[in-house]
PDB file of C-alpha atoms in Angstrom:
ATOM      1  CA  MET J  12     100.619 121.005  97.121  1.00  0.00           C
ATOM      2  CA  CYS J  13     102.177 121.363  93.648  1.00  0.00           C
ATOM      3  CA  VAL J  14     103.567 117.817  93.879  1.00  0.00           C
ATOM      4  CA  VAL J  15     100.190 116.412  94.889  1.00  0.00           C
ATOM      5  CA  LEU J  16      98.371 118.327  92.167  1.00  0.00           C
ATOM      6  CA  SER J  17     100.793 116.978  89.581  1.00  0.00           C
ATOM      7  CA  MET J  18      99.824 113.476  90.734  1.00  0.00           C
ATOM      8  CA  LEU J  19      96.082 114.184  90.701  1.00  0.00           C
ATOM      9  CA  PRO J  20      95.184 116.372  87.714  1.00  0.00           C
ATOM     10  CA  PHE J  21      91.459 116.900  88.145  1.00  0.00           C
ATOM     11  CA  THR J  22      89.106 119.677  89.165  1.00  0.00           C
ATOM     12  CA  VAL J  23      88.613 119.958  92.898  1.00  0.00           C
ATOM     13  CA  GLN J  24      85.653 121.200  94.883  1.00  0.00           C
ATOM     14  CA  SER J  25      86.166 120.191  98.503  1.00  0.00           C
ATOM     15  CA  HIS J  26      88.804 118.878 100.913  1.00  0.00           C
ATOM     16  CA  PRO J  27      89.903 116.124 100.853  1.00  0.00           C
ATOM     17  CA  HIS J  28      89.589 115.187  97.173  1.00  0.00           C
ATOM     18  CA  ALA J  29      90.866 111.618  97.180  1.00  0.00           C
ATOM     19  CA  TRP J  30      91.133 108.690  99.577  1.00  0.00           C
ATOM     20  CA  ILE J  31      93.677 105.939 100.117  1.00  0.00           C
ATOM     21  CA  TYR J  32      93.447 102.963 102.434  1.00  0.00           C
ATOM     22  CA  VAL J  33      96.842 101.840 103.688  1.00  0.00           C
ATOM     23  CA  GLU J  34      98.073  98.576 105.180  1.00  0.00           C
ATOM     24  CA  THR J  35     101.144  98.978 107.371  1.00  0.00           C
ATOM     25  CA  SER J  36     103.743  96.431 108.457  1.00  0.00           C
ATOM     26  CA  PHE J  37     106.736  97.131 110.689  1.00  0.00           C
ATOM     27  CA  LEU J  38     109.606  94.832 109.687  1.00  0.00           C
ATOM     28  CA  MET J  39     111.499  93.651 112.775  1.00  0.00           C
ATOM     29  CA  SER J  40     114.801  91.783 112.863  1.00  0.00           C
ATOM     30  CA  ALA J  41     115.387  88.724 115.057  1.00  0.00           C
ATOM     31  CA  ASP J  42     117.329  90.859 117.550  1.00  0.00           C
ATOM     32  CA  GLY J  43     114.401  93.224 118.061  1.00  0.00           C
ATOM     33  CA  TYR J  44     115.117  96.179 115.783  1.00  0.00           C
ATOM     34  CA  VAL J  45     112.527  97.715 113.480  1.00  0.00           C
ATOM     35  CA  THR J  46     114.473  98.121 110.266  1.00  0.00           C
ATOM     36  CA  ALA J  47     111.848  99.103 107.694  1.00  0.00           C
ATOM     37  CA  ILE J  48     108.204  99.983 107.120  1.00  0.00           C
ATOM     38  CA  GLU J  49     106.120  98.260 104.475  1.00  0.00           C
ATOM     39  CA  GLN J  50     103.205 100.137 102.920  1.00  0.00           C
ATOM     40  CA  HIS J  51     100.348  98.895 100.734  1.00  0.00           C
ATOM     41  CA  TRP J  52      98.231 101.739  99.395  1.00  0.00           C
ATOM     42  CA  ASN J  53      94.782 100.989  97.954  1.00  0.00           C
ATOM     43  CA  TYR J  54      93.545 103.947  95.874  1.00  0.00           C
ATOM     44  CA  ASP J  55      89.822 104.744  95.783  1.00  0.00           C
ATOM     45  CA  ASN J  56      87.756 104.318  92.587  1.00  0.00           C
ATOM     46  CA  LEU J  57      87.689 108.006  91.668  1.00  0.00           C
ATOM     47  CA  LEU J  58      91.421 108.446  92.103  1.00  0.00           C
ATOM     48  CA  THR J  59      92.049 105.221  90.189  1.00  0.00           C
ATOM     49  CA  ASP J  60      89.864 106.382  87.269  1.00  0.00           C
ATOM     50  CA  VAL J  61      91.665 109.726  87.065  1.00  0.00           C
ATOM     51  CA  LEU J  62      95.133 108.221  87.214  1.00  0.00           C
ATOM     52  CA  LEU J  63      94.284 105.447  84.745  1.00  0.00           C
ATOM     53  CA  ASP J  64      92.918 107.988  82.280  1.00  0.00           C
ATOM     54  CA  ASP J  65      96.173 109.894  82.492  1.00  0.00           C
ATOM     55  CA  LEU J  66      98.252 106.713  82.196  1.00  0.00           C
ATOM     56  CA  MET J  67      96.301 105.517  79.141  1.00  0.00           C
ATOM     57  CA  ARG J  68      96.866 108.843  77.400  1.00  0.00           C
ATOM     58  CA  GLU J  69     100.587 108.533  78.071  1.00  0.00           C
ATOM     59  CA  ALA J  70     100.632 104.913  76.876  1.00  0.00           C
ATOM     60  CA  SER J  71      99.054 105.834  73.493  1.00  0.00           C
ATOM     61  CA  GLY J  72      97.718 102.343  72.861  1.00  0.00           C
ATOM     62  CA  GLU J  73     100.629 100.526  74.491  1.00  0.00           C
ATOM     63  CA  ALA J  74     100.194  98.308  77.538  1.00  0.00           C
ATOM     64  CA  LEU J  75     100.075 100.192  80.825  1.00  0.00           C
ATOM     65  CA  ASP J  76     103.400 100.158  82.644  1.00  0.00           C
ATOM     66  CA  LEU J  77     102.309 100.160  86.274  1.00  0.00           C
ATOM     67  CA  GLU J  78     105.842  99.546  87.520  1.00  0.00           C
ATOM     68  CA  ALA J  79     106.899 102.809  85.861  1.00  0.00           C
ATOM     69  CA  TRP J  80     103.876 104.523  87.429  1.00  0.00           C
ATOM     70  CA  ALA J  81     104.902 103.230  90.854  1.00  0.00           C
ATOM     71  CA  GLN J  82     108.468 104.446  90.338  1.00  0.00           C
ATOM     72  CA  GLU J  83     107.309 107.886  89.215  1.00  0.00           C
ATOM     73  CA  THR J  84     104.909 108.176  92.143  1.00  0.00           C
ATOM     74  CA  LEU J  85     107.627 107.277  94.646  1.00  0.00           C
ATOM     75  CA  ASN J  86     110.012 109.763  93.039  1.00  0.00           C
ATOM     76  CA  LYS J  87     107.436 112.495  93.635  1.00  0.00           C
ATOM     77  CA  LEU J  88     106.775 111.331  97.176  1.00  0.00           C
ATOM     78  CA  GLU J  89     110.433 111.074  98.198  1.00  0.00           C
ATOM     79  CA  PRO J  90     110.824 114.798  99.074  1.00  0.00           C
ATOM     80  CA  LEU J  91     107.699 114.430 101.246  1.00  0.00           C
ATOM     81  CA  ASN J  92     109.098 111.373 103.102  1.00  0.00           C
ATOM     82  CA  TYR J  93     106.569 109.217 101.248  1.00  0.00           C
ATOM     83  CA  PHE J  94     103.802 110.830 103.354  1.00  0.00           C
ATOM     84  CA  LEU J  95     105.266 109.030 106.404  1.00  0.00           C
ATOM     85  CA  ARG J  96     106.129 110.591 109.757  1.00  0.00           C
ATOM     86  CA  VAL J  97     107.991 108.107 111.938  1.00  0.00           C
ATOM     87  CA  GLN J  98     108.774 109.073 115.522  1.00  0.00           C
ATOM     88  CA  SER J  99     110.304 107.718 118.687  1.00  0.00           C
ATOM     89  CA  GLY J 100     109.097 109.949 121.486  1.00  0.00           C
ATOM     90  CA  GLU J 101     109.511 113.497 120.198  1.00  0.00           C
ATOM     91  CA  THR J 102     112.266 112.555 117.753  1.00  0.00           C
ATOM     92  CA  ILE J 103     111.329 112.256 114.087  1.00  0.00           C
ATOM     93  CA  LEU J 104     113.280 109.397 112.511  1.00  0.00           C
ATOM     94  CA  ALA J 105     114.947 109.770 109.134  1.00  0.00           C
ATOM     95  CA  LEU J 106     113.962 107.416 106.339  1.00  0.00           C
ATOM     96  CA  GLY J 107     116.384 105.618 104.078  1.00  0.00           C
ATOM     97  CA  ASP J 108     115.983 104.030 100.664  1.00  0.00           C
ATOM     98  CA  VAL J 109     112.960 102.313  99.178  1.00  0.00           C
ATOM     99  CA  VAL J 110     114.213  98.766  98.723  1.00  0.00           C
ATOM    100  CA  GLN J 111     111.264  97.284  96.846  1.00  0.00           C
ATOM    101  CA  PHE J 112     108.096  98.520  95.201  1.00  0.00           C
ATOM    102  CA  SER J 113     105.341  97.474  92.827  1.00  0.00           C
ATOM    103  CA  GLY J 114     102.188  98.798  91.228  1.00  0.00           C
ATOM    104  CA  ASP J 115      99.193  96.827  90.033  1.00  0.00           C
ATOM    105  CA  LEU J 116      95.517  97.072  89.175  1.00  0.00           C
ATOM    106  CA  ARG J 117      93.070  94.753  90.958  1.00  0.00           C
ATOM    107  CA  ASP J 118      89.279  94.937  91.042  1.00  0.00           C
ATOM    108  CA  ASP J 119      89.463  98.218  89.097  1.00  0.00           C
ATOM    109  CA  GLU J 120      91.557  99.859  91.825  1.00  0.00           C
ATOM    110  CA  LEU J 121      95.207 100.868  91.747  1.00  0.00           C
ATOM    111  CA  HIS J 122      97.551  99.453  94.370  1.00  0.00           C
ATOM    112  CA  LEU J 123     100.987 100.753  95.302  1.00  0.00           C
ATOM    113  CA  ARG J 124     103.340  98.739  97.504  1.00  0.00           C
ATOM    114  CA  PHE J 125     106.706  99.820  98.789  1.00  0.00           C
ATOM    115  CA  THR J 126     109.156  99.097 101.589  1.00  0.00           C
ATOM    116  CA  VAL J 127     111.250 101.936 102.974  1.00  0.00           C
ATOM    117  CA  LEU J 128     114.188 101.456 105.322  1.00  0.00           C
ATOM    118  CA  LEU J 129     114.717 103.421 108.497  1.00  0.00           C
ATOM    119  CA  GLN J 130     118.001 105.272 108.148  1.00  0.00           C
ATOM    120  CA  GLN J 131     118.851 104.038 111.655  1.00  0.00           C
ATOM    121  CA  PRO J 132     117.085 100.845 112.873  1.00  0.00           C
ATOM    122  CA  ILE J 133     115.373 101.357 116.216  1.00  0.00           C
ATOM    123  CA  LYS J 134     115.758  98.993 119.175  1.00  0.00           C
ATOM    124  CA  MET J 135     112.206  98.263 120.312  1.00  0.00           C
ATOM    125  CA  ALA J 136     113.142  96.886 123.745  1.00  0.00           C
ATOM    126  CA  THR J 137     114.113 100.413 124.797  1.00  0.00           C
ATOM    127  CA  SER J 138     112.036 102.616 122.482  1.00  0.00           C
ATOM    128  CA  ASP J 139     108.463 103.162 121.430  1.00  0.00           C
ATOM    129  CA  LEU J 140     107.531 103.933 117.846  1.00  0.00           C
ATOM    130  CA  GLN J 141     104.801 106.072 116.301  1.00  0.00           C
ATOM    131  CA  LEU J 142     103.798 106.274 112.641  1.00  0.00           C
ATOM    132  CA  ALA J 143     101.423 108.678 110.930  1.00  0.00           C
ATOM    133  CA  VAL J 144     100.656 108.454 107.207  1.00  0.00           C
ATOM    134  CA  PHE J 145      99.216 111.655 105.748  1.00  0.00           C
ATOM    135  CA  ASP J 146      99.271 114.126 102.903  1.00  0.00           C
ATOM    136  CA  PRO J 147     100.522 117.389 104.489  1.00  0.00           C
ATOM    137  CA  SER J 148      98.069 119.436 102.410  1.00  0.00           C
ATOM    138  CA  PHE J 149      95.098 117.148 103.268  1.00  0.00           C
ATOM    139  CA  TYR J 150      94.398 116.920  99.525  1.00  0.00           C
ATOM    140  CA  ILE J 151      94.328 113.154 100.025  1.00  0.00           C
ATOM    141  CA  GLU J 152      92.898 111.515 103.140  1.00  0.00           C
ATOM    142  CA  ILE J 153      94.845 108.400 104.093  1.00  0.00           C
ATOM    143  CA  GLN J 154      93.442 105.871 106.569  1.00  0.00           C
ATOM    144  CA  GLN J 155      94.697 102.549 107.883  1.00  0.00           C
ATOM    145  CA  HIS J 156      92.663  99.781 106.296  1.00  0.00           C
ATOM    146  CA  PRO J 157      89.939  98.756 108.784  1.00  0.00           C
ATOM    147  CA  GLU J 158      90.133  95.089 107.753  1.00  0.00           C
ATOM    148  CA  THR J 159      93.937  94.853 107.915  1.00  0.00           C
ATOM    149  CA  PRO J 160      95.236  96.642 111.022  1.00  0.00           C
ATOM    150  CA  PRO J 161      98.911  97.629 111.387  1.00  0.00           C
ATOM    151  CA  ARG J 162     101.141  94.727 112.407  1.00  0.00           C
ATOM    152  CA  ILE J 163     104.662  93.562 113.222  1.00  0.00           C
ATOM    153  CA  GLN J 164     106.443  91.168 110.846  1.00  0.00           C
ATOM    154  CA  GLY J 165     109.491  89.232 112.007  1.00  0.00           C
ATOM    155  CA  ASP J 166     110.765  86.523 114.335  1.00  0.00           C
ATOM    156  CA  SER J 167     111.786  88.613 117.334  1.00  0.00           C
ATOM    157  CA  ALA J 168     111.080  87.180 120.781  1.00  0.00           C
ATOM    158  CA  LEU J 169     109.759  90.555 121.960  1.00  0.00           C
ATOM    159  CA  GLU J 170     106.113  90.882 122.918  1.00  0.00           C
ATOM    160  CA  CYS J 171     104.707  93.873 121.013  1.00  0.00           C
ATOM    161  CA  ALA J 172     101.434  95.760 121.187  1.00  0.00           C
ATOM    162  CA  VAL J 173     100.220  97.805 118.229  1.00  0.00           C
ATOM    163  CA  ARG J 174      97.362 100.257 118.656  1.00  0.00           C
ATOM    164  CA  LEU J 175      95.742 102.859 116.456  1.00  0.00           C
ATOM    165  CA  GLN J 176      95.016 106.344 117.775  1.00  0.00           C
ATOM    166  CA  TYR J 177      92.344 108.255 115.863  1.00  0.00           C
ATOM    167  CA  PRO J 178      92.701 111.987 115.206  1.00  0.00           C
ATOM    168  CA  GLU J 179      90.653 114.549 117.106  1.00  0.00           C
ATOM    169  CA  PRO J 180      90.503 117.635 114.857  1.00  0.00           C
ATOM    170  CA  SER J 181      88.542 120.561 116.215  1.00  0.00           C
ATOM    171  CA  THR J 182      85.516 122.185 114.621  1.00  0.00           C
ATOM    172  CA  GLU J 183      87.836 125.012 113.605  1.00  0.00           C
ATOM    173  CA  ASP J 184      90.105 122.515 111.846  1.00  0.00           C
ATOM    174  CA  PHE J 185      87.165 121.144 109.845  1.00  0.00           C
ATOM    175  CA  LEU J 186      86.075 124.655 108.902  1.00  0.00           C
ATOM    176  CA  LYS J 187      89.591 125.444 107.719  1.00  0.00           C
ATOM    177  CA  ALA J 188      89.642 122.269 105.615  1.00  0.00           C
ATOM    178  CA  ALA J 189      86.344 123.266 104.004  1.00  0.00           C
ATOM    179  CA  ALA J 190      87.684 126.746 103.251  1.00  0.00           C
ATOM    180  CA  ILE J 191      90.941 125.727 101.569  1.00  0.00           C
ATOM    181  CA  ASP J 192      89.383 125.644  98.108  1.00  0.00           C
ATOM    182  CA  SER J 193      88.082 129.160  98.682  1.00  0.00           C
ATOM    183  CA  GLY J 194      91.631 130.413  99.071  1.00  0.00           C
ATOM    184  CA  LEU J 195      92.380 129.863 102.750  1.00  0.00           C
ATOM    185  CA  GLU J 196      96.074 129.217 103.302  1.00  0.00           C
ATOM    186  CA  VAL J 197      97.053 126.590 105.869  1.00  0.00           C
ATOM    187  CA  GLY J 198     100.381 125.444 107.228  1.00  0.00           C
ATOM    188  CA  PRO J 199     102.553 122.833 105.489  1.00  0.00           C
ATOM    189  CA  GLN J 200     101.586 120.168 108.033  1.00  0.00           C
ATOM    190  CA  PHE J 201      97.844 120.833 108.116  1.00  0.00           C
ATOM    191  CA  GLY J 202      97.061 117.246 107.112  1.00  0.00           C
ATOM    192  CA  ALA J 203      98.659 115.972 110.327  1.00  0.00           C
ATOM    193  CA  LEU J 204      95.605 117.207 112.235  1.00  0.00           C
ATOM    194  CA  PHE J 205      93.503 114.548 110.482  1.00  0.00           C
ATOM    195  CA  ALA J 206      96.056 111.707 110.603  1.00  0.00           C
ATOM    196  CA  GLU J 207      95.719 108.430 112.450  1.00  0.00           C
ATOM    197  CA  THR J 208      98.751 107.469 114.543  1.00  0.00           C
ATOM    198  CA  VAL J 209     100.026 103.917 114.942  1.00  0.00           C
ATOM    199  CA  HIS J 210     101.734 103.253 118.284  1.00  0.00           C
ATOM    200  CA  VAL J 211     104.112 100.322 118.770  1.00  0.00           C
ATOM    201  CA  HIS J 212     105.364  99.251 122.201  1.00  0.00           C
ATOM    202  CA  CYS J 213     107.487  96.166 122.842  1.00  0.00           C
ATOM    203  CA  GLU J 214     108.998  94.532 125.895  1.00  0.00           C
TER     204      GLU J 214
END
């Protein structure tokens, strides 16, 4: 929570407090291994305004350095696995390095792009893959962009199906989310209850 609050320094009144739409691509090699995951995060207007205000204060009249903002954001997200949980079956896969990133401002909204390697590429002919993108504290709600569904990128001959599973939080989960700002303590993975899951199956 402290990391997230340091990224979003504004008064909060309800959960969640910010929204991000994400576009997801799974990068697949010609021999059928998923090697990396590409993310494009589109910040909502409120979150953009707050972050821009903070960035302009830091810039003190200089031009905004959105590449530096992207780097700083990724540095803060690294201990949290960049808000990504990648699984094959019940096994959570380790992430490797971020190999490219960028930050920009379009249509008055901040955009963050980055590509993170899987520490061990996964052979899709014999494995399924699941991805959930979420803030563990549920301070930020992250959803796959409805107009750009998750997809496979690459020249593999495998036939792959990608589907999105929506979360099914209980009434109790919603009540807990509403009570967080009143002091209710929740577990470190509470946000997973509200996360969409991308399933990839190839053959």
